[in-house]
Amino acid sequence: MERVLLLDEELMKATLAIDDNLASGYIRPAIILAQDVYLEETIGSALMLKLKECVVAKMKRNEAIPTAYKNLLDKVQKMLAHYATSYIIDNVSGKVSNAGVLRTEDEKMTSLSASELAERKAWEIHYGDMYRGRLQNFLIANYNDYPELKEWRSIADLKHQLHSSATCGLWLGGVGGKKNM
């Protein structure tokens, strides 16, 4: 299947404090990375493929996205927007070139310090994590509405995933944290 974005640039710009003039060259790769790194890990490849098929059917054939998948897509987009923004922060603050990694600055604007950039990135990851938790809770509550989940993980595995220590600095024990059934 072709590379399908589950979050479009316009929605991302409308949802978050992102300049309308920010180039696609920053946004598209960040969305792709957020999908590949965070979303597939959260919902599995079968459900991710189903969401992509729904988006393609809407774009190419103007088919309505089934309600259950539309509700899921809305939650996915909120999560992806914040994770993608965390990647954009790194990319717009410096560029990799033949001369090395260069800091980009505009004459009329003041760039954030390294600590301010790190704080802003952490803020975006925090909100991405929050929306990821909501997405996981939604999937557990509506597990039977998404047969693709059964191809990937059991409901017990999804509940276990809720106690993940993926982005915090503490080790909670075990692969995914505590087991709570």
PDB file of C-alpha atoms in Angstrom:
ATOM      1  CA  MET A   1       0.000   0.000   0.000  1.00  0.00           C
ATOM      2  CA  GLU A   2       1.151   3.541  -0.761  1.00  0.00           C
ATOM      3  CA  ARG A   3       2.358   5.798   2.056  1.00  0.00           C
ATOM      4  CA  VAL A   4      -0.843   7.045   3.683  1.00  0.00           C
ATOM      5  CA  LEU A   5      -0.932   9.774   6.293  1.00  0.00           C
ATOM      6  CA  LEU A   6      -3.607   9.353   8.950  1.00  0.00           C
ATOM      7  CA  LEU A   7      -3.211  13.016   9.873  1.00  0.00           C
ATOM      8  CA  ASP A   8      -3.151  15.696   7.214  1.00  0.00           C
ATOM      9  CA  GLU A   9      -1.077  18.839   7.402  1.00  0.00           C
ATOM     10  CA  GLU A  10      -4.040  21.217   7.451  1.00  0.00           C
ATOM     11  CA  LEU A  11      -5.616  19.481  10.441  1.00  0.00           C
ATOM     12  CA  MET A  12      -2.294  19.441  12.262  1.00  0.00           C
ATOM     13  CA  LYS A  13      -1.788  23.162  11.672  1.00  0.00           C
ATOM     14  CA  ALA A  14      -5.363  23.909  12.728  1.00  0.00           C
ATOM     15  CA  THR A  15      -5.093  21.791  15.874  1.00  0.00           C
ATOM     16  CA  LEU A  16      -1.724  22.926  17.216  1.00  0.00           C
ATOM     17  CA  ALA A  17       0.282  26.139  17.337  1.00  0.00           C
ATOM     18  CA  ILE A  18       2.106  25.487  14.072  1.00  0.00           C
ATOM     19  CA  ASP A  19       2.790  28.278  11.611  1.00  0.00           C
ATOM     20  CA  ASP A  20       0.729  28.042   8.415  1.00  0.00           C
ATOM     21  CA  ASN A  21       3.937  28.643   6.454  1.00  0.00           C
ATOM     22  CA  LEU A  22       5.771  25.617   7.877  1.00  0.00           C
ATOM     23  CA  ALA A  23       6.924  23.569   4.894  1.00  0.00           C
ATOM     24  CA  SER A  24       5.545  20.137   4.065  1.00  0.00           C
ATOM     25  CA  GLY A  25       9.109  18.897   4.090  1.00  0.00           C
ATOM     26  CA  TYR A  26       9.035  19.151   7.881  1.00  0.00           C
ATOM     27  CA  ILE A  27       5.480  18.000   8.530  1.00  0.00           C
ATOM     28  CA  ARG A  28       5.075  14.940   6.310  1.00  0.00           C
ATOM     29  CA  PRO A  29       8.186  13.048   7.522  1.00  0.00           C
ATOM     30  CA  ALA A  30       7.258  13.831  11.136  1.00  0.00           C
ATOM     31  CA  ILE A  31       3.762  12.392  10.692  1.00  0.00           C
ATOM     32  CA  ILE A  32       5.176   9.288   8.997  1.00  0.00           C
ATOM     33  CA  LEU A  33       7.668   8.810  11.827  1.00  0.00           C
ATOM     34  CA  ALA A  34       4.996   9.288  14.510  1.00  0.00           C
ATOM     35  CA  GLN A  35       2.777   6.721  12.765  1.00  0.00           C
ATOM     36  CA  ASP A  36       5.590   4.199  12.446  1.00  0.00           C
ATOM     37  CA  VAL A  37       7.059   4.657  15.932  1.00  0.00           C
ATOM     38  CA  TYR A  38       4.041   5.278  18.165  1.00  0.00           C
ATOM     39  CA  LEU A  39       0.849   4.300  16.391  1.00  0.00           C
ATOM     40  CA  GLU A  40       1.758   0.873  15.061  1.00  0.00           C
ATOM     41  CA  GLU A  41       3.096  -0.080  18.498  1.00  0.00           C
ATOM     42  CA  THR A  42      -0.178   1.031  20.079  1.00  0.00           C
ATOM     43  CA  ILE A  43      -2.817  -0.397  17.722  1.00  0.00           C
ATOM     44  CA  GLY A  44      -0.966  -3.061  15.736  1.00  0.00           C
ATOM     45  CA  SER A  45      -0.300  -3.314  12.030  1.00  0.00           C
ATOM     46  CA  ALA A  46      -3.665  -4.881  11.098  1.00  0.00           C
ATOM     47  CA  LEU A  47      -5.725  -2.059  12.602  1.00  0.00           C
ATOM     48  CA  MET A  48      -3.311   0.533  11.238  1.00  0.00           C
ATOM     49  CA  LEU A  49      -3.727  -0.962   7.754  1.00  0.00           C
ATOM     50  CA  LYS A  50      -7.529  -0.877   8.147  1.00  0.00           C
ATOM     51  CA  LEU A  51      -7.411   2.816   9.104  1.00  0.00           C
ATOM     52  CA  LYS A  52      -5.224   3.549   6.082  1.00  0.00           C
ATOM     53  CA  GLU A  53      -7.661   1.681   3.825  1.00  0.00           C
ATOM     54  CA  CYS A  54     -10.537   3.779   5.207  1.00  0.00           C
ATOM     55  CA  VAL A  55      -8.624   7.017   4.571  1.00  0.00           C
ATOM     56  CA  VAL A  56      -7.719   5.964   1.015  1.00  0.00           C
ATOM     57  CA  ALA A  57     -11.333   4.964   0.276  1.00  0.00           C
ATOM     58  CA  LYS A  58     -12.512   8.379   1.474  1.00  0.00           C
ATOM     59  CA  MET A  59      -9.859  10.268  -0.529  1.00  0.00           C
ATOM     60  CA  LYS A  60     -10.109   8.316  -3.780  1.00  0.00           C
ATOM     61  CA  ARG A  61     -13.737   7.175  -3.871  1.00  0.00           C
ATOM     62  CA  ASN A  62     -15.332   9.665  -1.461  1.00  0.00           C
ATOM     63  CA  GLU A  63     -16.600   6.776   0.680  1.00  0.00           C
ATOM     64  CA  ALA A  64     -17.667   7.539   4.210  1.00  0.00           C
ATOM     65  CA  ILE A  65     -15.450   6.151   6.934  1.00  0.00           C
ATOM     66  CA  PRO A  66     -17.475   3.733   9.118  1.00  0.00           C
ATOM     67  CA  THR A  67     -18.406   5.359  12.437  1.00  0.00           C
ATOM     68  CA  ALA A  68     -16.288   3.055  14.624  1.00  0.00           C
ATOM     69  CA  TYR A  69     -13.187   3.749  12.523  1.00  0.00           C
ATOM     70  CA  LYS A  70     -13.947   7.480  12.299  1.00  0.00           C
ATOM     71  CA  ASN A  71     -14.107   7.643  16.105  1.00  0.00           C
ATOM     72  CA  LEU A  72     -10.805   5.778  16.314  1.00  0.00           C
ATOM     73  CA  LEU A  73      -9.209   7.992  13.668  1.00  0.00           C
ATOM     74  CA  ASP A  74     -10.175  11.127  15.617  1.00  0.00           C
ATOM     75  CA  LYS A  75      -8.328   9.815  18.684  1.00  0.00           C
ATOM     76  CA  VAL A  76      -5.351   8.667  16.608  1.00  0.00           C
ATOM     77  CA  GLN A  77      -5.011  12.103  14.991  1.00  0.00           C
ATOM     78  CA  LYS A  78      -4.823  13.902  18.346  1.00  0.00           C
ATOM     79  CA  MET A  79      -2.043  11.578  19.465  1.00  0.00           C
ATOM     80  CA  LEU A  80      -0.143  11.792  16.178  1.00  0.00           C
ATOM     81  CA  ALA A  81      -0.294  15.599  16.099  1.00  0.00           C
ATOM     82  CA  HIS A  82       1.666  15.931  19.334  1.00  0.00           C
ATOM     83  CA  TYR A  83       4.205  13.204  18.606  1.00  0.00           C
ATOM     84  CA  ALA A  84       4.802  14.588  15.101  1.00  0.00           C
ATOM     85  CA  THR A  85       5.281  18.077  16.533  1.00  0.00           C
ATOM     86  CA  SER A  86       7.950  16.737  18.884  1.00  0.00           C
ATOM     87  CA  TYR A  87       9.883  15.542  15.814  1.00  0.00           C
ATOM     88  CA  ILE A  88       9.324  18.818  13.969  1.00  0.00           C
ATOM     89  CA  ILE A  89      10.851  20.763  16.874  1.00  0.00           C
ATOM     90  CA  ASP A  90      14.150  18.956  16.360  1.00  0.00           C
ATOM     91  CA  ASN A  91      14.061  19.290  12.579  1.00  0.00           C
ATOM     92  CA  VAL A  92      13.302  23.002  12.351  1.00  0.00           C
ATOM     93  CA  SER A  93      15.893  23.980  14.942  1.00  0.00           C
ATOM     94  CA  GLY A  94      18.759  22.530  12.940  1.00  0.00           C
ATOM     95  CA  LYS A  95      19.547  21.110   9.530  1.00  0.00           C
ATOM     96  CA  VAL A  96      21.891  18.349   8.490  1.00  0.00           C
ATOM     97  CA  SER A  97      24.000  19.464   5.548  1.00  0.00           C
ATOM     98  CA  ASN A  98      27.338  18.739   3.908  1.00  0.00           C
ATOM     99  CA  ALA A  99      28.882  21.224   6.333  1.00  0.00           C
ATOM    100  CA  GLY A 100      27.490  19.369   9.374  1.00  0.00           C
ATOM    101  CA  VAL A 101      24.504  20.095  11.592  1.00  0.00           C
ATOM    102  CA  LEU A 102      23.641  23.762  11.288  1.00  0.00           C
ATOM    103  CA  ARG A 103      21.388  25.841  13.508  1.00  0.00           C
ATOM    104  CA  THR A 104      18.731  27.720  11.574  1.00  0.00           C
ATOM    105  CA  GLU A 105      17.768  31.230  12.609  1.00  0.00           C
ATOM    106  CA  ASP A 106      15.837  34.063  11.073  1.00  0.00           C
ATOM    107  CA  GLU A 107      17.117  37.623  11.482  1.00  0.00           C
ATOM    108  CA  LYS A 108      13.831  38.933  12.862  1.00  0.00           C
ATOM    109  CA  MET A 109      13.083  36.080  15.269  1.00  0.00           C
ATOM    110  CA  THR A 110      14.832  34.790  18.335  1.00  0.00           C
ATOM    111  CA  SER A 111      15.491  31.072  18.545  1.00  0.00           C
ATOM    112  CA  LEU A 112      14.755  29.172  21.729  1.00  0.00           C
ATOM    113  CA  SER A 113      17.677  27.976  23.806  1.00  0.00           C
ATOM    114  CA  ALA A 114      18.530  24.275  23.849  1.00  0.00           C
ATOM    115  CA  SER A 115      16.816  23.873  27.217  1.00  0.00           C
ATOM    116  CA  GLU A 116      13.709  25.712  26.004  1.00  0.00           C
ATOM    117  CA  LEU A 117      13.586  23.456  22.918  1.00  0.00           C
ATOM    118  CA  ALA A 118      13.925  20.372  25.113  1.00  0.00           C
ATOM    119  CA  GLU A 119      11.153  21.651  27.378  1.00  0.00           C
ATOM    120  CA  ARG A 120       8.846  22.295  24.422  1.00  0.00           C
ATOM    121  CA  LYS A 121       9.577  18.852  22.967  1.00  0.00           C
ATOM    122  CA  ALA A 122       8.902  17.208  26.357  1.00  0.00           C
ATOM    123  CA  TRP A 123       5.612  19.101  26.554  1.00  0.00           C
ATOM    124  CA  GLU A 124       4.530  17.726  23.150  1.00  0.00           C
ATOM    125  CA  ILE A 125       5.551  14.182  24.125  1.00  0.00           C
ATOM    126  CA  HIS A 126       3.629  14.549  27.389  1.00  0.00           C
ATOM    127  CA  TYR A 127       0.445  15.422  25.518  1.00  0.00           C
ATOM    128  CA  GLY A 128       1.099  12.686  22.949  1.00  0.00           C
ATOM    129  CA  ASP A 129       1.404  10.221  25.845  1.00  0.00           C
ATOM    130  CA  MET A 130      -1.827  11.513  27.350  1.00  0.00           C
ATOM    131  CA  TYR A 131      -3.701  11.018  24.074  1.00  0.00           C
ATOM    132  CA  ARG A 132      -2.030   7.618  23.655  1.00  0.00           C
ATOM    133  CA  GLY A 133      -3.402   6.572  27.052  1.00  0.00           C
ATOM    134  CA  ARG A 134      -6.865   7.743  26.041  1.00  0.00           C
ATOM    135  CA  LEU A 135      -6.547   5.805  22.782  1.00  0.00           C
ATOM    136  CA  GLN A 136      -5.553   2.666  24.681  1.00  0.00           C
ATOM    137  CA  ASN A 137      -8.495   3.050  27.088  1.00  0.00           C
ATOM    138  CA  PHE A 138     -10.833   3.581  24.134  1.00  0.00           C
ATOM    139  CA  LEU A 139      -9.562   0.422  22.432  1.00  0.00           C
ATOM    140  CA  ILE A 140     -10.013  -1.624  25.595  1.00  0.00           C
ATOM    141  CA  ALA A 141     -13.541  -0.299  26.091  1.00  0.00           C
ATOM    142  CA  ASN A 142     -14.426  -0.917  22.425  1.00  0.00           C
ATOM    143  CA  TYR A 143     -12.277  -3.994  21.779  1.00  0.00           C
ATOM    144  CA  ASN A 144     -15.076  -5.921  20.040  1.00  0.00           C
ATOM    145  CA  ASP A 145     -15.653  -3.136  17.494  1.00  0.00           C
ATOM    146  CA  TYR A 146     -12.201  -3.678  15.981  1.00  0.00           C
ATOM    147  CA  PRO A 147     -11.669  -7.281  14.856  1.00  0.00           C
ATOM    148  CA  GLU A 148      -8.178  -6.303  13.636  1.00  0.00           C
ATOM    149  CA  LEU A 149      -7.045  -6.024  17.265  1.00  0.00           C
ATOM    150  CA  LYS A 150      -7.634  -9.735  17.766  1.00  0.00           C
ATOM    151  CA  GLU A 151      -5.048 -10.449  15.071  1.00  0.00           C
ATOM    152  CA  TRP A 152      -2.442  -8.526  17.044  1.00  0.00           C
ATOM    153  CA  ARG A 153      -2.984  -8.693  20.794  1.00  0.00           C
ATOM    154  CA  SER A 154      -5.405 -10.125  23.259  1.00  0.00           C
ATOM    155  CA  ILE A 155      -7.419  -7.846  25.514  1.00  0.00           C
ATOM    156  CA  ALA A 156      -5.100  -8.899  28.376  1.00  0.00           C
ATOM    157  CA  ASP A 157      -2.092  -7.701  26.373  1.00  0.00           C
ATOM    158  CA  LEU A 158      -3.750  -4.343  25.710  1.00  0.00           C
ATOM    159  CA  LYS A 159      -4.525  -3.886  29.412  1.00  0.00           C
ATOM    160  CA  HIS A 160      -0.919  -4.758  30.171  1.00  0.00           C
ATOM    161  CA  GLN A 161       0.205  -2.106  27.650  1.00  0.00           C
ATOM    162  CA  LEU A 162      -1.559   0.596  29.683  1.00  0.00           C
ATOM    163  CA  HIS A 163       1.079   0.291  32.370  1.00  0.00           C
ATOM    164  CA  SER A 164       3.949   0.933  29.983  1.00  0.00           C
ATOM    165  CA  SER A 165       6.984   2.901  31.059  1.00  0.00           C
ATOM    166  CA  ALA A 166       7.834   3.816  27.480  1.00  0.00           C
ATOM    167  CA  THR A 167       8.492   7.515  27.926  1.00  0.00           C
ATOM    168  CA  CYS A 168       9.035   7.990  31.634  1.00  0.00           C
ATOM    169  CA  GLY A 169      12.399   7.856  33.356  1.00  0.00           C
ATOM    170  CA  LEU A 170      11.403   5.182  35.862  1.00  0.00           C
ATOM    171  CA  TRP A 171      11.685   1.450  35.416  1.00  0.00           C
ATOM    172  CA  LEU A 172       8.426  -0.043  36.618  1.00  0.00           C
ATOM    173  CA  GLY A 173       9.576  -3.641  36.350  1.00  0.00           C
ATOM    174  CA  GLY A 174       9.113  -6.118  33.540  1.00  0.00           C
ATOM    175  CA  VAL A 175       8.785  -5.503  29.848  1.00  0.00           C
ATOM    176  CA  GLY A 176       5.649  -3.373  29.909  1.00  0.00           C
ATOM    177  CA  GLY A 177       5.415  -2.419  33.558  1.00  0.00           C
ATOM    178  CA  LYS A 178       3.106  -4.033  36.085  1.00  0.00           C
ATOM    179  CA  LYS A 179       0.608  -6.672  35.121  1.00  0.00           C
ATOM    180  CA  ASN A 180      -2.865  -5.806  36.279  1.00  0.00           C
ATOM    181  CA  MET A 181      -5.843  -7.921  35.307  1.00  0.00           C
TER     182      MET A 181
END
